[in-house]
Tab-separated table of C-alpha atoms and ligand atoms in Angstrom:
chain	number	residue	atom	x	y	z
A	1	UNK	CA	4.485	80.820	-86.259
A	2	UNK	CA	0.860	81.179	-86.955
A	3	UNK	CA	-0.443	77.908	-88.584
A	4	UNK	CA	-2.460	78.207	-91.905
A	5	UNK	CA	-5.553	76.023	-92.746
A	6	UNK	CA	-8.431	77.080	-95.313
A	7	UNK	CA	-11.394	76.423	-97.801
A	8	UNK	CA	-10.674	76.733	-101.811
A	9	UNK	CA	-14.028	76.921	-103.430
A	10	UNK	CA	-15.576	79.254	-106.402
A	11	UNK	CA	-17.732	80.648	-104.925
A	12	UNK	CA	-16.539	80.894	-101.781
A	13	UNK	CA	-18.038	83.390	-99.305
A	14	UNK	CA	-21.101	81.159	-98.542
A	15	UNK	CA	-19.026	78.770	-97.003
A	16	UNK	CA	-19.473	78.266	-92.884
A	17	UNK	CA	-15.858	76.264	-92.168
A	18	UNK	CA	-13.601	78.976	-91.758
A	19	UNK	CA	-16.163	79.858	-88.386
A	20	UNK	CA	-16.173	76.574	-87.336
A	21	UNK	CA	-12.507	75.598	-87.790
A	22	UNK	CA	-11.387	78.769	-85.959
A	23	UNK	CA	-14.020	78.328	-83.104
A	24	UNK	CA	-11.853	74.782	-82.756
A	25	UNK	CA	-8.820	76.342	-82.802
A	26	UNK	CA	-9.258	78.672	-80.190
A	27	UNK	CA	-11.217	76.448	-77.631
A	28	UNK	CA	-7.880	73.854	-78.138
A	29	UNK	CA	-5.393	77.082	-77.609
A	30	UNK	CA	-3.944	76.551	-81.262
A	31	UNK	CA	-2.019	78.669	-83.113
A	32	UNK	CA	-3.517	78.695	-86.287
A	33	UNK	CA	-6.047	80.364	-88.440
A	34	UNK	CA	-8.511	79.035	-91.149
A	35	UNK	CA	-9.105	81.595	-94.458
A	36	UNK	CA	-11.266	80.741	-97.415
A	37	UNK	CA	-9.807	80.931	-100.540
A	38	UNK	CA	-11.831	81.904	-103.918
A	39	UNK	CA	-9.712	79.852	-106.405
A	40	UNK	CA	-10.843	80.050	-110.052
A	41	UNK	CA	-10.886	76.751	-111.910
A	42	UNK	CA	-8.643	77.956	-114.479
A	43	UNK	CA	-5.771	78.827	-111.549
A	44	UNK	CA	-6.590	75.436	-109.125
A	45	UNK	CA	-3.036	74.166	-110.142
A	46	UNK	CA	-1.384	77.816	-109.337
A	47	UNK	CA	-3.083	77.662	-105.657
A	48	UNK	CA	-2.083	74.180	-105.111
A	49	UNK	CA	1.513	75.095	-105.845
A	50	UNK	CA	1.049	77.891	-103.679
A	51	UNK	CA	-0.057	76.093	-100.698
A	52	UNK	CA	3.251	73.562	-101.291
A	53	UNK	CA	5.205	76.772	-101.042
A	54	UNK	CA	3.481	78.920	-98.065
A	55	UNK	CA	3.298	75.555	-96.409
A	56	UNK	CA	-0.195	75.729	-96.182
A	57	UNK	CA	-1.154	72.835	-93.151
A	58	UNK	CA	-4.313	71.877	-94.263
A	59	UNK	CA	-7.490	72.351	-96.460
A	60	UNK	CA	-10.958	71.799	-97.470
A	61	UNK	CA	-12.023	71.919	-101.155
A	62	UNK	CA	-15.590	72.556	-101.912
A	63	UNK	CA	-17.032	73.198	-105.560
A	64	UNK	CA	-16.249	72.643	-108.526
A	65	UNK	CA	-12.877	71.554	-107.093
A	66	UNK	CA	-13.248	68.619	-105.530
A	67	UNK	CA	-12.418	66.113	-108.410
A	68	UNK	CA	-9.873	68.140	-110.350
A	69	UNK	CA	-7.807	68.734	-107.728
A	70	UNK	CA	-7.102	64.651	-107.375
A	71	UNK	CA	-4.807	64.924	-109.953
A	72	UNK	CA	-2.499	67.805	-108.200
A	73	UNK	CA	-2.065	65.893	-105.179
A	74	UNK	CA	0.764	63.518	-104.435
A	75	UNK	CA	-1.711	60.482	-103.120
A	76	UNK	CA	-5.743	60.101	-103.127
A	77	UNK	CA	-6.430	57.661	-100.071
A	78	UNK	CA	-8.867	54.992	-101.981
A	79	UNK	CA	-12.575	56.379	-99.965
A	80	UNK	CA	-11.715	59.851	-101.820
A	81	UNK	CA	-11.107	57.340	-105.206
A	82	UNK	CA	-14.628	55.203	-104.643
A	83	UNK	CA	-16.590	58.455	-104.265
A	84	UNK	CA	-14.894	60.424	-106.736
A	85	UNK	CA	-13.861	63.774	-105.032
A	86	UNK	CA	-11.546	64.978	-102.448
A	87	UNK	CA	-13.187	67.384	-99.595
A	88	UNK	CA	-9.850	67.704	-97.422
A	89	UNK	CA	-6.160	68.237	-98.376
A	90	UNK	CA	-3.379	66.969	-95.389
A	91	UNK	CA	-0.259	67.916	-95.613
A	92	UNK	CA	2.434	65.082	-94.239
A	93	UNK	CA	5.814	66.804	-94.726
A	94	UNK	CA	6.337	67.465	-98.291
A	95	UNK	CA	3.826	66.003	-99.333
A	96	UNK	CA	-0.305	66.654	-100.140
A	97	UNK	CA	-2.516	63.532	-99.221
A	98	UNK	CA	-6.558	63.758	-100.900
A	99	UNK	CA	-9.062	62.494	-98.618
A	100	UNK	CA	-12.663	62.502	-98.334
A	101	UNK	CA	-14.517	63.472	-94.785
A	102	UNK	CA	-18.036	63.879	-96.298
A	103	UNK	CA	-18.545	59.550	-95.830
A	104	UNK	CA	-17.597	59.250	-92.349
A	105	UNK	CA	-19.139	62.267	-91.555
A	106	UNK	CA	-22.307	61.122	-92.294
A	107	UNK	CA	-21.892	57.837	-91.282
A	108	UNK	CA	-20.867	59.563	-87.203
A	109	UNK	CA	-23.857	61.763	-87.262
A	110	UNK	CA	-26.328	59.177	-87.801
A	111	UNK	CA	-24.591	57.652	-85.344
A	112	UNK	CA	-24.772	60.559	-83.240
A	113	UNK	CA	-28.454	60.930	-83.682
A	114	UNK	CA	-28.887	57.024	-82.505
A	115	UNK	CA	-29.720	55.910	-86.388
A	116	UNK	CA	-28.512	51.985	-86.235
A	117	UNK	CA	-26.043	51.602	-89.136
A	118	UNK	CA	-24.831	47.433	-88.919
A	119	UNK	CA	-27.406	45.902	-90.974
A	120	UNK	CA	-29.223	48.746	-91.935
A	121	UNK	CA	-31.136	48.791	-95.556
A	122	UNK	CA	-30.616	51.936	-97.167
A	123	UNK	CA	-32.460	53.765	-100.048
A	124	UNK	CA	-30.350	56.854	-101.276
A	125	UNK	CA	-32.034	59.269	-103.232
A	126	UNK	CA	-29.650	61.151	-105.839
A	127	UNK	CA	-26.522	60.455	-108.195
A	128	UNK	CA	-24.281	63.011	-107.760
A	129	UNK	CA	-21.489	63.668	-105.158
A	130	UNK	CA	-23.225	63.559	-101.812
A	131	UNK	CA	-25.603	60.336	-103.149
A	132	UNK	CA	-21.891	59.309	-103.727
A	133	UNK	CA	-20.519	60.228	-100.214
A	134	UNK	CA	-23.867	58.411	-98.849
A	135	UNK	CA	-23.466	54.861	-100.872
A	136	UNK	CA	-19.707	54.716	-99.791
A	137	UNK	CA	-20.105	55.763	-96.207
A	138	UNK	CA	-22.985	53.606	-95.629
A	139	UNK	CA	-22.418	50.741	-97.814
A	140	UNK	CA	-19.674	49.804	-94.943
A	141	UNK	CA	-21.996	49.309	-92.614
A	142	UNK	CA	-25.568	48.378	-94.264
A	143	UNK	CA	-26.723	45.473	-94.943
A	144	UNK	CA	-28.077	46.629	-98.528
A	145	UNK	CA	-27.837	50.043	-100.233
A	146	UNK	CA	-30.218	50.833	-103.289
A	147	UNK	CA	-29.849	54.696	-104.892
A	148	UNK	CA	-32.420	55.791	-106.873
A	149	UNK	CA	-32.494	58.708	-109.365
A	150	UNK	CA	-34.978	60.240	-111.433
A	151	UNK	CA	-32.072	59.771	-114.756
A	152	UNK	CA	-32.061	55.874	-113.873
A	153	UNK	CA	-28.816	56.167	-116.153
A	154	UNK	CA	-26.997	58.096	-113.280
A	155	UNK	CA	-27.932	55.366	-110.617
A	156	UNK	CA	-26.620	52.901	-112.419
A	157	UNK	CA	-23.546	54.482	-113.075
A	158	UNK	CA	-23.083	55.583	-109.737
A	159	UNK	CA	-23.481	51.692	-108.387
A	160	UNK	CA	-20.954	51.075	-111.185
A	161	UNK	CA	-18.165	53.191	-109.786
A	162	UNK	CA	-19.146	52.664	-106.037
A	163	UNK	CA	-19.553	48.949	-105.393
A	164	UNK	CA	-15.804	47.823	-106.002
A	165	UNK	CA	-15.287	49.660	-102.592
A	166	UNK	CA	-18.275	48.290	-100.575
A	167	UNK	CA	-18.902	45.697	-98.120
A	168	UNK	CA	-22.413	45.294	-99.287
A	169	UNK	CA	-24.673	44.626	-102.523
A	170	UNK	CA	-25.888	47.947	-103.941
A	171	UNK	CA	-27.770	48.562	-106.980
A	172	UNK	CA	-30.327	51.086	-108.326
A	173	UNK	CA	-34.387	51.923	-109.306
A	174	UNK	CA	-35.722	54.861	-111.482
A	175	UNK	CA	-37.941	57.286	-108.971
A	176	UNK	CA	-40.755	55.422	-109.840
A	177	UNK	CA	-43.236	52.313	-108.900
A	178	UNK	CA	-39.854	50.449	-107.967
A	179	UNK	CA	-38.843	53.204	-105.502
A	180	UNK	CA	-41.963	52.360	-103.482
A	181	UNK	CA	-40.824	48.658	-103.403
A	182	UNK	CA	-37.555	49.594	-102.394
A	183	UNK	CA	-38.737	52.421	-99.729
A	184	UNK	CA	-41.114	49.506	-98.370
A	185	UNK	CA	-38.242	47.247	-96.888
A	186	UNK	CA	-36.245	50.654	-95.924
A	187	UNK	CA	-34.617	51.428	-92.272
A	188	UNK	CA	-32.688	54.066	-93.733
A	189	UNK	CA	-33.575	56.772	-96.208
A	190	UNK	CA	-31.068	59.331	-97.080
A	191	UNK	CA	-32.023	62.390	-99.071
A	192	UNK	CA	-29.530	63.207	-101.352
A	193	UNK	CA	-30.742	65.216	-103.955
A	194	UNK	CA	-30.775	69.147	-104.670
A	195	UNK	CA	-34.342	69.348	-104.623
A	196	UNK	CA	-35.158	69.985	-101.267
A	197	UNK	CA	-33.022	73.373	-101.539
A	198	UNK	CA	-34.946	76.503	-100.703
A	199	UNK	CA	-37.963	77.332	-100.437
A	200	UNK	CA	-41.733	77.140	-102.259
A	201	UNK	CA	-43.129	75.192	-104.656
A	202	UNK	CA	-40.235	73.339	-105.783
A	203	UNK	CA	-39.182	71.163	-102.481
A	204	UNK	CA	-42.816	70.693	-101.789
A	205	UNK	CA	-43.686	68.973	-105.126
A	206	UNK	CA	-40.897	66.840	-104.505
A	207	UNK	CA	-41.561	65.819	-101.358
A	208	UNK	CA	-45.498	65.137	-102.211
A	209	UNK	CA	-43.768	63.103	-105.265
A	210	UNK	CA	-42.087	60.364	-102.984
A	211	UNK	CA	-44.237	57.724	-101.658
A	212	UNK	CA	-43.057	58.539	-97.964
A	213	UNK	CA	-45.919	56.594	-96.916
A	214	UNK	CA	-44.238	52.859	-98.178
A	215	UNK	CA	-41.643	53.495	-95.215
A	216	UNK	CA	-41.670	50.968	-92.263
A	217	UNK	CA	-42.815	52.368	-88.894
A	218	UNK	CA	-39.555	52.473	-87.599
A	219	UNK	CA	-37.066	53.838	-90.255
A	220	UNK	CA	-35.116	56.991	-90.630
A	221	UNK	CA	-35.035	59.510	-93.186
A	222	UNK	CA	-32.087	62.098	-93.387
A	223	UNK	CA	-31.668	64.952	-95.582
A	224	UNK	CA	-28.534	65.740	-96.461
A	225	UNK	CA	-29.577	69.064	-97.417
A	226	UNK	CA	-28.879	71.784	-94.646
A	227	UNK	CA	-30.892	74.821	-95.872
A	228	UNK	CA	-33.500	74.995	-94.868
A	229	UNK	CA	-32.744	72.480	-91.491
A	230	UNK	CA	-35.727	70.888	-91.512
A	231	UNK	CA	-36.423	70.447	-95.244
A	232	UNK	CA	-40.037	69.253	-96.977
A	233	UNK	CA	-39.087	65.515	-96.951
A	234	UNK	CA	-38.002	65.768	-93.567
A	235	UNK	CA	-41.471	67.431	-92.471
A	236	UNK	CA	-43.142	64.695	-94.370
A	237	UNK	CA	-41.654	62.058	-92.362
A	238	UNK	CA	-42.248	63.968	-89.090
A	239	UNK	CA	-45.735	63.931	-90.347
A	240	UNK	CA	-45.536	59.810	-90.620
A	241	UNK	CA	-44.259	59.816	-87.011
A	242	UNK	CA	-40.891	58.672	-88.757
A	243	UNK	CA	-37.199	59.764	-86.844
A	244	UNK	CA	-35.597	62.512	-88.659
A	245	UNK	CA	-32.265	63.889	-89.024
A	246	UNK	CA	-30.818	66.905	-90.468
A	247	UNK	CA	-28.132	67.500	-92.583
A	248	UNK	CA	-25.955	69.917	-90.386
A	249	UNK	CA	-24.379	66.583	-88.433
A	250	UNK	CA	-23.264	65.334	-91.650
A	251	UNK	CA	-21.302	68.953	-92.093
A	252	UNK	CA	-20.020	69.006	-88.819
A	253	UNK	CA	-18.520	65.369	-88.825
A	254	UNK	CA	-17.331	66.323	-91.788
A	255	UNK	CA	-14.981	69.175	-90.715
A	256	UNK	CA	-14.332	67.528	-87.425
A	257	UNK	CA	-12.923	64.419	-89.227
A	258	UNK	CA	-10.979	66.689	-90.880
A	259	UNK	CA	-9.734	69.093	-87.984
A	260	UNK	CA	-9.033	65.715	-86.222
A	261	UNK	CA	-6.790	64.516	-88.836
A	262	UNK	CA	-5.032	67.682	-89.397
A	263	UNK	CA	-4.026	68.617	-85.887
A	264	UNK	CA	-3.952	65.376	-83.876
A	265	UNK	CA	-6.535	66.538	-81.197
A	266	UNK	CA	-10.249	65.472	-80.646
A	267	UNK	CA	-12.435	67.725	-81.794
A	268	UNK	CA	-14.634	70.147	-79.820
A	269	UNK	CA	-18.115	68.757	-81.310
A	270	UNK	CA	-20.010	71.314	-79.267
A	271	UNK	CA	-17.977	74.512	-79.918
A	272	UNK	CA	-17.873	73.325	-83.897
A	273	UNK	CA	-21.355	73.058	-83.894
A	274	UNK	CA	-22.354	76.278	-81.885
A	275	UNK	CA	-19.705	78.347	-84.245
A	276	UNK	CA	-21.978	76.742	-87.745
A	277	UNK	CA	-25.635	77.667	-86.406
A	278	UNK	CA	-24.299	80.859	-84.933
B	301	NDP	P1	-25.602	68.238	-107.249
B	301	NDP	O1	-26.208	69.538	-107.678
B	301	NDP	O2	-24.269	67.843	-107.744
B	301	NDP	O3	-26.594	67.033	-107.642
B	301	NDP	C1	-27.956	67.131	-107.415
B	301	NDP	C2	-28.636	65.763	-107.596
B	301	NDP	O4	-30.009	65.944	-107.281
B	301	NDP	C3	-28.571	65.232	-109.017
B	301	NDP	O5	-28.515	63.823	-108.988
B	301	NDP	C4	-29.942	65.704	-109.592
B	301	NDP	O6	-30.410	64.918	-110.666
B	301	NDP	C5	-30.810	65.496	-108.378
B	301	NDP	N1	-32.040	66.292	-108.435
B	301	NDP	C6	-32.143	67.639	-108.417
B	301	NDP	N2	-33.449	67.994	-108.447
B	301	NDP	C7	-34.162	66.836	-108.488
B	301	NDP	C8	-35.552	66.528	-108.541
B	301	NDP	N3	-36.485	67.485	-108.544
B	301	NDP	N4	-35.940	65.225	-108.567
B	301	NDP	C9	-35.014	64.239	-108.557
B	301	NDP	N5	-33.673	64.465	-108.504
B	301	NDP	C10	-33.272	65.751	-108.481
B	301	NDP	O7	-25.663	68.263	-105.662
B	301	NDP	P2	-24.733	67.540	-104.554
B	301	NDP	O8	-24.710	66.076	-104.800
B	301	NDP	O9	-23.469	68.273	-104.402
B	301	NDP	O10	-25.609	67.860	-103.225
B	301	NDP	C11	-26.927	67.373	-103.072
B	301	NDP	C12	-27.504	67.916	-101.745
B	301	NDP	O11	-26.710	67.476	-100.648
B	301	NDP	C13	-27.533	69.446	-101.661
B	301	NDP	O12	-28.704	69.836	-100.967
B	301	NDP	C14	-26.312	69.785	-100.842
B	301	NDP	O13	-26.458	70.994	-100.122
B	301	NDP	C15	-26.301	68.595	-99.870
B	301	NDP	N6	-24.967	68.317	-99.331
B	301	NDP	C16	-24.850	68.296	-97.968
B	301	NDP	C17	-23.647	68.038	-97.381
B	301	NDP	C18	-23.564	68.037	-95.896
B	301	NDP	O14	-22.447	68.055	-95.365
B	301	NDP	N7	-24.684	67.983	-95.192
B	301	NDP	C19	-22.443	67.752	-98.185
B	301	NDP	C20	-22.671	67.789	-99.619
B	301	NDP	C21	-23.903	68.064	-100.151
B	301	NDP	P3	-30.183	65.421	-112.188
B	301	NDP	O15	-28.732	65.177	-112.493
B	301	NDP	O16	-31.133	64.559	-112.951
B	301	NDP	O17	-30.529	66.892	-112.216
């Protein structure tokens, strides 16, 4: 029997797993196929009881999902916990295990792009889910993560909720004078806001607002954001002679950590990442 795997988000249609999880399936030979699922918040707990019943074998959740549905599940596995939101559903025989992909995806695709992680000093721009993601997936490996938000309010809190599961210090600056003292000891900047989005005046502003300039030589910046690719803060950087990455590795890894948990088998980077730019 045809295996079942899928996406529950609202909206949905945007959303470029289900050609990137079937592209997998097919290059492996397996029997399954990958739907998206418009759920509306108001009938999350109806789907979820509907994917315990079809025997749905997997999922991704994308907005505004991903931290109600932690309390339908029958165990949240503690990286999920620390950043707050679940991004992939396994099922292991009766029952429905949260996890979160979005950490260790990122973490892999700087990896992947040759970004040195052990030791690393790490300014995170943003406080909501994927500044979240960011702090937990690279706080395991950094040597120091600051996140810095324009509300300093939300950077603290974030730091707050983040650091019990951390192997290094974090804390947190407004995006002000202290965010050029912070960006001046930076390997590692990750852009985690919304406000590289789009196009026009908006994500150029913001990128003329950051004092790109207070970077070291020889540090990183990645956007998390994926549209555009290459986004204003990236071309910035570019401009500096800094290395850049994009955000499409971090969305890749993502769904690859989750393919790989779901069916067992290494995942076919290349075909996965041919099937999302396609
Ligand atoms: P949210 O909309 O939940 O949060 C946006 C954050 O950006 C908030 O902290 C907001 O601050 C801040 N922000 C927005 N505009 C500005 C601005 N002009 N100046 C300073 N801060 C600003 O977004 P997510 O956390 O879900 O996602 C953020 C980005 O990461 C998006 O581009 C998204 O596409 C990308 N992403 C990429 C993934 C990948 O796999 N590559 C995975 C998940 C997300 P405030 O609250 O003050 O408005």
């Amino acid at each position: 029997m045809k295996a079942l795997y899928g996406i529950f988000g609202f909206p949905v249609a945007h959303s470029r797993s289900p050609q990137m999880h079937n592209a997998a399936f097919a290059e492996l030979g397996i029997d399954a196929v990958y739907v998206p699922f418009e759920v509306a918040p108001e009938r999350l707990a109806d789907a979820v009881a509907a994917v315990r019943v079809l025997g749905v074998r997997g999922l991704n959740v994308t907005l505004p999902h991903k931290a109600e549905v932690m309390a339908l599940l029958d165990e949240v596995e503690p990286g999920a916990r620390a950043i707050g939101a679940v991004n992939t559903i396994a099922r292991e025989g009766e029952r429905l295990i949260g996890l979160n992909t979005d950490a260790e995806g990122l973490a892999r695709s700087l990896r992947e792009a040759g970004t040195a992680l052990e030791g690393a000093r790490v300014v995170v721009l943003g406080g909501s889910g994927a500044a979240r993601a960011a702090a937990v997936g690279l706080g395991a490996h950094a040597q120091h993560v600051t996140v810095a938000t324009r509300r300093p309010e939300q950077a603290a809190a974030l730091c707050a909720a983040v650091e019990p599961a951390l192997t290094c210090p974090i804390d947190s600056c407004g995006m002000d004078a202290a965010l050029e003292r912070a960006l001046s000891g930076c390997t590692l900047l990750i852009q985690a806001t919304s406000a590289t989005l789009g196009e026009g005046e908006g994500p150029e502003r913001f990128a003329a607002s950051l004092p790109i300039d207070a970077l070291p030589g020889d540090a990183t910046v990645c956007d998390l954001g994926y549209k555009p690719l290459e986004t204003t803060v990236m071309r910035a950087a570019a401009a500096r002679g800094l290395a850049t990455v994009d955000g499409l590795g971090m969305l890749l890894h993502q769904g690859a950590l989750a393919f790989e948990r779901w069916t067992g088998e290494a995942a076919p980077i290349a075909v996965m990442r041919q099937a999302l730019i396609g």
